[in-house]
Amino acid sequence: MACRTTWRALALLPALALAAAGCAQSIAPVGADGELQFKEPGKLTTCTHLPYPPFQFDENGTTVGFDVELVDLVARDLGLQQELFDTPFEGIQSGEALNTRKCDVAAAAMTITDTRKQNMDFSDPYFDAKQALLVTKKAPHQDLAELRGKKLGVQLGTTGEEYATEHKAAHGYEIVQFEDVALMQNAVQSGKVDAAINDNGVVLDFAKKNPDTEVTAEYSTGEAYGIGVQKGNVGLAEKINESLRKAQESGEYDRIYQKWFGQAPNNP
């Protein structure tokens, strides 16, 4: 159903008003002169979903992380200052956050998928990822196949949830959804779920900081992260790609990667 945006239509159809109000109108990111337009003058506003360490999370009152530093480079090259906007991941990956101009770009350790490419455009890939299984050392299940009849935690709207759903019938586990990764990880520690699956970067970081947990399996899924822009915002996507290429050529990408992952990148 198409979204009506005129208030007259809403007044005549009160029963549809709430549903229609949820369909926000898309706003063009480029002016009539072809110049890039940003949500706020002087700022590059980034939609993300916290916490997701080491990509983006709060530390001593400041949001930091791998993605944050990469987008700082893009903002610097554009002569702007990055402004972060924390919003549910579902609204990011659906493209709604970009279409309603809550932000100019979306950087949330987000895998480039065919479905998401229908909702937004992406930069070139900047990070390779796998899916990984998080368990406690008290119950160190080695694989999804050991979870028959048990509970597997996933983060809502993620490729981890997709992977878990694809293999649910084969392994016979129950999927338990969580709004964010912190709730999912805490559920593993507390025993609310028997294991959880998510991107290896964030899961390995959690296990390193929480020695009562461990990662027992990784699954190669060919995933790569991209920075999202509103569909058709080719100019901004090109600017992001220029900054990413420059960072890789100058060694800044390697420095940032080493800082947040403690090792050099394999495939930047």
Short mmCIF file of C-alpha atoms in Angstrom, two decimals:
data_model
loop_
_atom_site.label_atom_id
_atom_site.label_comp_id
_atom_site.label_asym_id
_atom_site.label_seq_id
_atom_site.Cartn_x
_atom_site.Cartn_y
_atom_site.Cartn_z
CA MET A 1 0.00 0.00 0.00
CA ALA A 2 1.33 3.43 -0.96
CA CYS A 3 1.77 5.98 1.84
CA ARG A 4 -0.49 9.03 1.75
CA THR A 5 1.12 12.14 3.20
CA THR A 6 -1.59 14.81 2.92
CA TRP A 7 -3.21 15.79 6.22
CA ARG A 8 -6.59 16.13 4.48
CA ALA A 9 -6.49 12.50 3.53
CA LEU A 10 -5.63 11.56 7.09
CA ALA A 11 -8.53 13.63 8.47
CA LEU A 12 -10.99 11.95 6.15
CA LEU A 13 -9.67 8.51 6.98
CA PRO A 14 -9.02 8.49 10.73
CA ALA A 15 -8.92 4.73 10.90
CA LEU A 16 -5.90 4.80 8.60
CA ALA A 17 -4.20 7.78 10.22
CA LEU A 18 -1.92 5.92 12.60
CA ALA A 19 -0.82 3.47 9.95
CA ALA A 20 -0.19 6.22 7.42
CA ALA A 21 1.74 8.33 9.94
CA GLY A 22 4.18 5.46 10.23
CA CYS A 23 5.02 5.75 6.55
CA ALA A 24 7.47 8.67 6.56
CA GLN A 25 7.99 10.57 3.33
CA SER A 26 11.29 10.11 1.56
CA ILE A 27 13.37 13.31 1.30
CA ALA A 28 15.90 13.85 -1.47
CA PRO A 29 19.56 14.05 -0.29
CA VAL A 30 20.70 16.17 -3.24
CA GLY A 31 19.66 19.76 -4.00
CA ALA A 32 18.37 21.08 -7.31
CA ASP A 33 21.89 22.23 -8.16
CA GLY A 34 23.24 18.73 -7.65
CA GLU A 35 25.08 19.62 -4.46
CA LEU A 36 24.99 17.18 -1.56
CA GLN A 37 22.58 18.16 1.19
CA PHE A 38 23.16 17.13 4.77
CA LYS A 39 20.73 16.77 7.63
CA GLU A 40 22.41 19.53 9.60
CA PRO A 41 24.78 22.21 8.31
CA GLY A 42 28.41 21.39 9.03
CA LYS A 43 27.66 17.86 10.21
CA LEU A 44 27.66 14.35 8.78
CA THR A 45 24.96 12.58 10.77
CA THR A 46 25.49 8.84 11.16
CA CYS A 47 22.78 6.37 12.14
CA THR A 48 24.05 3.51 14.24
CA HIS A 49 22.74 1.13 16.88
CA LEU A 50 24.44 0.95 20.26
CA PRO A 51 26.07 -0.98 21.74
CA TYR A 52 28.02 -3.04 19.21
CA PRO A 53 31.64 -3.11 20.38
CA PRO A 54 34.23 -2.81 19.02
CA PHE A 55 32.45 -1.12 16.08
CA GLN A 56 30.41 1.44 18.01
CA PHE A 57 29.79 1.73 21.75
CA ASP A 58 29.88 4.22 24.60
CA GLU A 59 33.07 4.61 26.60
CA ASN A 60 33.27 7.20 29.38
CA GLY A 61 30.37 9.14 27.91
CA THR A 62 31.72 9.17 24.35
CA THR A 63 30.74 6.92 21.46
CA VAL A 64 33.84 5.25 20.04
CA GLY A 65 34.77 2.28 17.88
CA PHE A 66 36.06 1.06 14.54
CA ASP A 67 33.11 2.29 12.46
CA VAL A 68 33.09 5.60 14.31
CA GLU A 69 36.73 6.29 13.43
CA LEU A 70 36.25 5.30 9.79
CA VAL A 71 33.31 7.66 9.34
CA ASP A 72 35.30 10.37 11.14
CA LEU A 73 37.71 10.14 8.19
CA VAL A 74 34.83 10.57 5.72
CA ALA A 75 33.48 13.56 7.65
CA ARG A 76 36.95 15.11 7.80
CA ASP A 77 37.37 14.79 4.03
CA LEU A 78 33.97 16.43 3.51
CA GLY A 79 34.90 19.28 5.84
CA LEU A 80 32.21 18.17 8.30
CA GLN A 81 32.02 16.86 11.86
CA GLN A 82 30.43 13.50 12.51
CA GLU A 83 27.23 13.50 14.60
CA LEU A 84 26.01 10.08 15.82
CA PHE A 85 22.35 9.11 16.08
CA ASP A 86 21.45 5.93 17.97
CA THR A 87 18.38 4.23 16.50
CA PRO A 88 17.02 0.64 16.31
CA PHE A 89 18.86 -1.53 13.79
CA GLU A 90 15.64 -2.60 12.11
CA GLY A 91 15.04 1.00 10.99
CA ILE A 92 18.62 1.23 9.71
CA GLN A 93 18.67 -1.96 7.66
CA SER A 94 15.21 -1.30 6.23
CA GLY A 95 16.38 2.09 4.86
CA GLU A 96 13.70 3.95 6.86
CA ALA A 97 16.24 5.92 8.90
CA LEU A 98 17.94 7.20 5.74
CA ASN A 99 14.75 7.88 3.79
CA THR A 100 13.33 10.02 6.57
CA ARG A 101 16.67 11.84 6.93
CA LYS A 102 17.32 10.87 10.50
CA CYS A 103 20.86 10.70 9.19
CA ASP A 104 23.05 11.10 6.11
CA VAL A 105 24.86 7.76 6.36
CA ALA A 106 24.36 4.47 8.19
CA ALA A 107 27.39 2.80 9.77
CA ALA A 108 26.42 -0.07 12.04
CA ALA A 109 28.67 -3.02 11.17
CA MET A 110 26.06 -3.69 8.50
CA THR A 111 26.50 -6.53 6.03
CA ILE A 112 25.80 -5.70 2.40
CA THR A 113 22.97 -8.00 1.33
CA ASP A 114 20.75 -8.15 -1.75
CA THR A 115 17.71 -7.35 0.38
CA ARG A 116 19.34 -4.30 1.97
CA LYS A 117 20.57 -3.10 -1.44
CA GLN A 118 16.92 -2.73 -2.38
CA ASN A 119 16.54 -0.32 0.56
CA MET A 120 19.72 1.74 0.25
CA ASP A 121 22.99 2.13 -1.61
CA PHE A 122 26.26 1.00 -0.07
CA SER A 123 29.85 2.11 -0.12
CA ASP A 124 32.52 -0.31 -1.23
CA PRO A 125 33.04 -3.15 1.31
CA TYR A 126 35.29 -2.13 4.23
CA PHE A 127 35.26 -5.20 6.53
CA ASP A 128 34.93 -8.97 6.07
CA ALA A 129 32.86 -10.92 8.59
CA LYS A 130 31.75 -14.44 9.52
CA GLN A 131 29.07 -15.73 11.85
CA ALA A 132 30.27 -17.03 15.23
CA LEU A 133 28.79 -19.12 18.04
CA LEU A 134 29.04 -17.71 21.58
CA VAL A 135 28.65 -20.10 24.54
CA THR A 136 29.66 -20.28 28.20
CA LYS A 137 32.59 -22.40 29.29
CA LYS A 138 30.21 -24.25 31.60
CA ALA A 139 28.26 -25.48 28.56
CA PRO A 140 30.67 -25.22 25.63
CA HIS A 141 28.50 -26.40 22.74
CA GLN A 142 30.83 -26.85 19.80
CA ASP A 143 28.39 -26.35 16.95
CA LEU A 144 24.80 -25.56 16.02
CA ALA A 145 24.28 -29.30 15.64
CA GLU A 146 24.68 -29.68 19.44
CA LEU A 147 21.79 -27.32 20.16
CA ARG A 148 18.87 -29.62 19.34
CA GLY A 149 16.05 -28.85 21.79
CA LYS A 150 17.99 -25.89 23.20
CA LYS A 151 17.70 -22.09 22.88
CA LEU A 152 19.80 -20.05 20.45
CA GLY A 153 19.91 -16.26 20.88
CA VAL A 154 19.98 -13.89 17.89
CA GLN A 155 19.89 -10.14 17.39
CA LEU A 156 16.74 -9.00 15.63
CA GLY A 157 17.13 -8.09 11.96
CA THR A 158 20.72 -9.31 11.59
CA THR A 159 22.38 -11.75 9.25
CA GLY A 160 23.00 -13.88 12.34
CA GLU A 161 19.25 -14.23 12.71
CA GLU A 162 18.99 -15.15 9.03
CA TYR A 163 21.70 -17.80 9.38
CA ALA A 164 20.05 -19.25 12.48
CA THR A 165 16.68 -19.39 10.74
CA GLU A 166 18.14 -21.10 7.65
CA HIS A 167 19.61 -23.91 9.79
CA LYS A 168 16.86 -24.21 12.40
CA ALA A 169 15.07 -27.15 10.79
CA ALA A 170 18.28 -29.12 10.37
CA HIS A 171 19.42 -28.68 13.98
CA GLY A 172 16.13 -28.39 15.89
CA TYR A 173 16.87 -25.47 18.21
CA GLU A 174 14.54 -22.69 19.37
CA ILE A 175 15.41 -19.14 18.25
CA VAL A 176 15.15 -16.36 20.85
CA GLN A 177 15.28 -12.77 19.51
CA PHE A 178 16.93 -9.83 21.27
CA GLU A 179 16.69 -6.13 20.42
CA ASP A 180 20.44 -5.54 20.73
CA VAL A 181 23.63 -7.52 21.00
CA ALA A 182 24.28 -6.65 24.67
CA LEU A 183 20.99 -8.23 25.74
CA MET A 184 21.82 -11.29 23.65
CA GLN A 185 25.31 -11.67 25.13
CA ASN A 186 24.03 -11.21 28.70
CA ALA A 187 21.43 -13.91 28.04
CA VAL A 188 24.23 -16.35 27.21
CA GLN A 189 26.08 -15.52 30.43
CA SER A 190 22.94 -15.81 32.58
CA GLY A 191 21.86 -19.08 30.97
CA LYS A 192 18.66 -17.62 29.54
CA VAL A 193 19.79 -19.08 26.22
CA ASP A 194 22.24 -21.94 25.59
CA ALA A 195 24.22 -20.12 22.88
CA ALA A 196 24.01 -17.12 20.57
CA ILE A 197 25.11 -16.34 17.03
CA ASN A 198 26.30 -13.01 15.65
CA ASP A 199 29.11 -11.49 13.60
CA ASN A 200 32.53 -12.77 14.67
CA GLY A 201 34.05 -9.31 15.23
CA VAL A 202 31.66 -8.40 18.02
CA VAL A 203 31.36 -11.91 19.49
CA LEU A 204 35.13 -12.48 19.67
CA ASP A 205 35.54 -9.07 21.32
CA PHE A 206 32.96 -10.00 23.96
CA ALA A 207 34.55 -13.38 24.70
CA LYS A 208 37.96 -11.74 25.09
CA LYS A 209 36.54 -9.36 27.72
CA ASN A 210 34.39 -12.02 29.44
CA PRO A 211 36.50 -15.13 30.18
CA ASP A 212 33.49 -17.14 31.32
CA THR A 213 32.44 -17.25 27.66
CA GLU A 214 34.07 -18.44 24.46
CA VAL A 215 33.54 -18.72 20.72
CA THR A 216 33.48 -22.37 19.70
CA ALA A 217 32.57 -22.15 16.00
CA GLU A 218 32.77 -19.71 13.11
CA TYR A 219 30.84 -20.00 9.87
CA SER A 220 32.15 -18.52 6.61
CA THR A 221 29.26 -16.67 5.04
CA GLY A 222 31.12 -14.35 2.68
CA GLU A 223 29.77 -11.26 4.42
CA ALA A 224 31.23 -7.78 4.01
CA TYR A 225 30.23 -4.54 5.74
CA GLY A 226 29.33 -1.35 3.88
CA ILE A 227 28.36 2.19 4.82
CA GLY A 228 24.79 2.89 3.74
CA VAL A 229 23.42 6.01 2.04
CA GLN A 230 19.96 6.86 0.80
CA LYS A 231 19.04 5.13 -2.45
CA GLY A 232 20.28 7.26 -5.36
CA ASN A 233 22.73 9.31 -3.31
CA VAL A 234 25.55 8.39 -5.67
CA GLY A 235 27.58 11.50 -4.90
CA LEU A 236 27.87 10.75 -1.19
CA ALA A 237 28.66 7.07 -1.83
CA GLU A 238 31.51 8.14 -4.11
CA LYS A 239 32.86 10.51 -1.45
CA ILE A 240 32.83 7.70 1.10
CA ASN A 241 34.65 5.37 -1.29
CA GLU A 242 37.28 8.03 -1.93
CA SER A 243 37.90 8.37 1.81
CA LEU A 244 38.07 4.59 2.31
CA ARG A 245 40.57 4.21 -0.56
CA LYS A 246 42.68 7.04 0.79
CA ALA A 247 42.68 5.51 4.28
CA GLN A 248 43.79 2.14 2.92
CA GLU A 249 46.56 3.68 0.82
CA SER A 250 47.85 5.87 3.64
CA GLY A 251 47.82 3.13 6.26
CA GLU A 252 45.17 4.87 8.39
CA TYR A 253 42.80 1.95 7.86
CA ASP A 254 45.42 -0.51 9.16
CA ARG A 255 46.13 1.71 12.18
CA ILE A 256 42.44 1.91 13.10
CA TYR A 257 41.97 -1.83 12.55
CA GLN A 258 44.96 -2.65 14.76
CA LYS A 259 43.64 -0.33 17.47
CA TRP A 260 40.23 -1.99 17.74
CA PHE A 261 41.02 -5.63 16.87
CA GLY A 262 44.57 -5.99 18.14
CA GLN A 263 45.89 -7.34 14.85
CA ALA A 264 46.51 -6.31 11.27
CA PRO A 265 43.64 -6.74 8.81
CA ASN A 266 43.65 -9.79 6.57
CA ASN A 267 41.48 -8.40 3.79
CA PRO A 268 40.93 -4.63 4.17
#
